[in-house]
XYZ file of C-alpha atoms in Angstrom:
234
model
C 46.470 -32.372 -46.100
C 47.123 -30.677 -42.818
C 45.324 -27.787 -42.400
C 48.189 -24.742 -42.661
C 48.249 -22.065 -40.156
C 47.881 -18.364 -40.382
C 50.647 -16.928 -42.600
C 52.001 -13.326 -42.139
C 51.177 -10.729 -44.613
C 52.560 -11.581 -48.112
C 53.704 -9.237 -50.238
C 52.299 -6.632 -52.964
C 49.290 -4.785 -52.095
C 47.865 -4.093 -48.764
C 44.124 -5.275 -47.634
C 43.313 -1.175 -47.347
C 43.306 -0.492 -43.494
C 39.641 0.518 -41.964
C 40.205 1.700 -38.223
C 37.647 4.315 -37.197
C 33.477 4.176 -36.876
C 31.718 5.178 -39.965
C 28.047 3.633 -40.881
C 27.361 -0.075 -42.236
C 31.234 0.028 -40.601
C 30.683 -4.511 -40.574
C 29.681 -4.551 -44.203
C 32.952 -2.425 -45.066
C 34.687 -4.854 -43.115
C 32.950 -7.757 -45.845
C 33.291 -5.692 -49.136
C 36.243 -5.319 -48.093
C 37.390 -8.895 -47.374
C 35.261 -10.015 -50.384
C 37.060 -7.851 -52.483
C 40.015 -9.352 -51.299
C 39.296 -12.955 -52.079
C 38.229 -12.218 -55.882
C 41.464 -10.229 -56.360
C 43.238 -12.888 -55.215
C 44.844 -11.130 -52.429
C 43.591 -13.861 -50.234
C 44.828 -17.332 -51.587
C 42.592 -20.501 -52.030
C 43.543 -22.806 -49.826
C 44.931 -21.080 -46.432
C 43.808 -20.935 -43.653
C 43.413 -16.809 -41.957
C 42.367 -16.236 -38.431
C 40.432 -13.093 -36.878
C 43.002 -11.500 -34.952
C 45.638 -12.725 -37.771
C 43.727 -10.754 -40.004
C 42.854 -7.156 -38.172
C 45.691 -5.576 -37.566
C 45.775 -5.757 -41.914
C 42.629 -3.845 -41.444
C 43.069 -1.991 -38.633
C 40.204 -2.650 -36.606
C 39.294 -5.181 -33.663
C 38.699 -9.100 -34.568
C 35.307 -8.763 -33.685
C 34.463 -7.188 -36.821
C 36.681 -9.372 -39.113
C 34.903 -12.852 -37.552
C 31.427 -11.939 -38.337
C 32.633 -10.317 -41.687
C 33.888 -13.920 -42.176
C 30.955 -15.932 -40.852
C 28.813 -14.199 -43.387
C 30.868 -14.777 -46.423
C 30.634 -18.481 -45.263
C 27.158 -18.204 -45.516
C 28.487 -17.154 -49.336
C 30.737 -19.411 -49.431
C 33.833 -18.096 -50.161
C 35.423 -19.525 -47.286
C 34.768 -22.564 -44.893
C 35.314 -22.872 -41.054
C 38.063 -24.253 -39.553
C 37.622 -25.831 -35.854
C 39.568 -23.785 -33.347
C 41.852 -22.497 -36.887
C 40.289 -19.793 -38.411
C 38.584 -19.160 -41.627
C 39.514 -21.482 -45.067
C 39.733 -19.982 -48.278
C 37.103 -22.338 -51.232
C 38.992 -22.890 -53.918
C 36.453 -22.564 -57.512
C 36.795 -25.346 -60.155
C 38.169 -23.535 -64.483
C 34.886 -25.032 -64.830
C 32.306 -23.250 -62.379
C 34.547 -20.787 -63.375
C 33.762 -21.054 -66.737
C 29.794 -21.323 -66.283
C 30.035 -18.444 -64.229
C 31.009 -16.537 -66.899
C 29.039 -17.969 -69.859
C 25.686 -16.587 -67.561
C 27.370 -13.250 -67.261
C 27.699 -12.342 -70.797
C 23.884 -13.725 -71.371
C 22.786 -11.041 -69.406
C 25.110 -8.385 -69.276
C 25.641 -7.585 -72.999
C 22.162 -7.562 -74.274
C 20.763 -5.433 -71.221
C 23.363 -3.358 -71.868
C 23.117 -3.182 -75.213
C 19.889 -2.016 -74.559
C 20.715 0.520 -72.237
C 21.436 2.439 -75.430
C 17.859 3.152 -76.291
C 16.979 3.471 -72.769
C 19.423 5.096 -70.911
C 19.349 8.859 -69.098
C 22.544 10.852 -70.314
C 22.172 11.939 -67.186
C 22.424 9.050 -65.499
C 25.516 7.742 -67.989
C 27.667 10.746 -66.962
C 27.154 9.732 -63.078
C 29.070 6.493 -63.311
C 32.115 8.572 -65.337
C 33.353 8.991 -61.989
C 33.389 5.365 -60.133
C 34.684 4.651 -63.831
C 37.583 7.207 -63.521
C 38.006 5.785 -59.847
C 38.576 2.329 -61.698
C 41.392 3.466 -64.294
C 42.702 5.017 -61.122
C 42.640 1.995 -58.410
C 44.269 0.809 -61.386
C 47.731 3.598 -61.585
C 48.262 2.770 -58.177
C 47.741 -0.921 -58.233
C 45.033 -1.059 -55.701
C 43.054 -4.017 -56.309
C 40.864 -3.960 -53.792
C 39.672 -0.896 -54.164
C 39.970 -1.792 -58.466
C 37.638 -4.548 -58.131
C 34.930 -3.107 -55.690
C 34.416 0.417 -58.141
C 34.379 -2.595 -60.901
C 31.210 -3.685 -59.417
C 29.699 -0.624 -58.646
C 30.215 0.442 -61.909
C 29.058 -2.627 -63.602
C 25.726 -2.952 -60.587
C 24.577 0.402 -61.625
C 25.037 0.330 -64.919
C 23.008 -2.622 -64.791
C 20.369 -0.856 -62.739
C 19.277 1.412 -65.526
C 17.037 -1.700 -66.878
C 15.397 -1.303 -64.377
C 15.301 -5.214 -63.409
C 16.012 -5.277 -59.970
C 15.989 -9.050 -59.659
C 18.935 -9.581 -62.827
C 21.093 -6.908 -60.483
C 20.926 -9.050 -57.645
C 21.920 -12.227 -60.187
C 24.294 -10.640 -61.685
C 26.337 -9.320 -58.340
C 26.264 -13.213 -57.186
C 28.083 -13.995 -60.357
C 30.245 -11.690 -59.762
C 31.043 -12.447 -56.096
C 31.804 -15.562 -57.092
C 34.153 -14.943 -59.583
C 37.653 -14.584 -58.854
C 40.090 -12.843 -61.119
C 43.999 -13.967 -59.839
C 45.196 -12.553 -62.408
C 45.221 -9.286 -61.915
C 48.016 -9.148 -59.868
C 50.362 -9.822 -62.941
C 48.201 -7.182 -64.661
C 49.738 -4.701 -61.942
C 53.414 -5.982 -62.088
C 53.492 -5.318 -66.035
C 52.060 -2.453 -66.325
C 48.592 -3.876 -68.239
C 45.906 -3.070 -65.507
C 44.866 0.823 -66.756
C 44.363 -0.285 -70.487
C 41.773 -3.022 -69.459
C 40.794 -0.517 -66.567
C 39.913 2.659 -69.799
C 37.470 -0.083 -71.269
C 35.344 1.497 -69.060
C 35.555 4.729 -70.114
C 35.257 3.361 -73.384
C 32.355 1.624 -72.572
C 30.053 5.060 -71.419
C 31.359 7.182 -74.280
C 30.194 4.066 -76.727
C 26.418 4.287 -74.864
C 26.636 8.476 -75.105
C 26.979 7.794 -78.650
C 24.076 5.066 -78.706
C 26.401 2.858 -80.566
C 24.598 -0.853 -79.888
C 27.608 -2.228 -82.015
C 30.060 -0.496 -79.978
C 28.928 -1.417 -76.872
C 28.950 -5.488 -77.938
C 31.797 -5.340 -78.676
C 33.377 -3.293 -75.499
C 31.422 -5.475 -73.733
C 32.070 -8.792 -75.116
C 36.382 -8.213 -75.169
C 35.494 -6.826 -70.666
C 34.120 -10.015 -70.078
C 36.115 -11.821 -71.844
C 38.805 -10.856 -69.626
C 37.599 -12.925 -66.961
C 38.675 -15.488 -67.903
C 41.758 -14.576 -69.947
C 43.539 -11.100 -68.943
C 42.560 -11.247 -65.749
C 42.369 -14.962 -64.447
C 45.470 -16.058 -65.276
C 44.598 -18.094 -68.265
C 43.106 -18.066 -71.764
C 38.992 -19.218 -72.237
C 38.490 -22.467 -72.563
C 37.507 -23.528 -76.107
C 33.873 -23.793 -76.588
């Protein structure tokens, strides 16, 4: 099939403008584009050019091109000579495998925090959990994905295993959450977002059973509600 040119911006939640100079600006562009890929704002199979994307972020083409080259290394996009970057597709089998590995790591690690995490450290994550809820209410999927990643990696970091955090970061970045747009349209994303607050409250109550139940339900959304499909049978 012939390569398709960069498409005009589709209706729906916009990629946020990033105009201005900030510390780690290039990293910020990478983060926003990565979140756009995970949430489906940039669609698999589509070809996007740096000049075409730059106005949507309010920046020049150079940092966008550099960011996309970084995402090439992560396997999220691939170079299409003289055209731009094609968003790579992720198979259902791959997504099931990523979620399975995440459940093996994230659920027991988070349950273990009921005995080890300090109250102040847990409460420090509440503003991030509230940001997730606010992003859901606004329908800002990119902010939602970014805050969700910050929350869960921050929580796992309390276990003190840096390698574990990086493994989960990689798995989360490989995931795709194309069902979020439909949840926003149906007004159902806020309920999922509030699970982050429910999880914090269960951790602060030192209730292992409740933490396990919330985390199991929450990760189930990755291949259910958030992915616009039901999980495959074992």
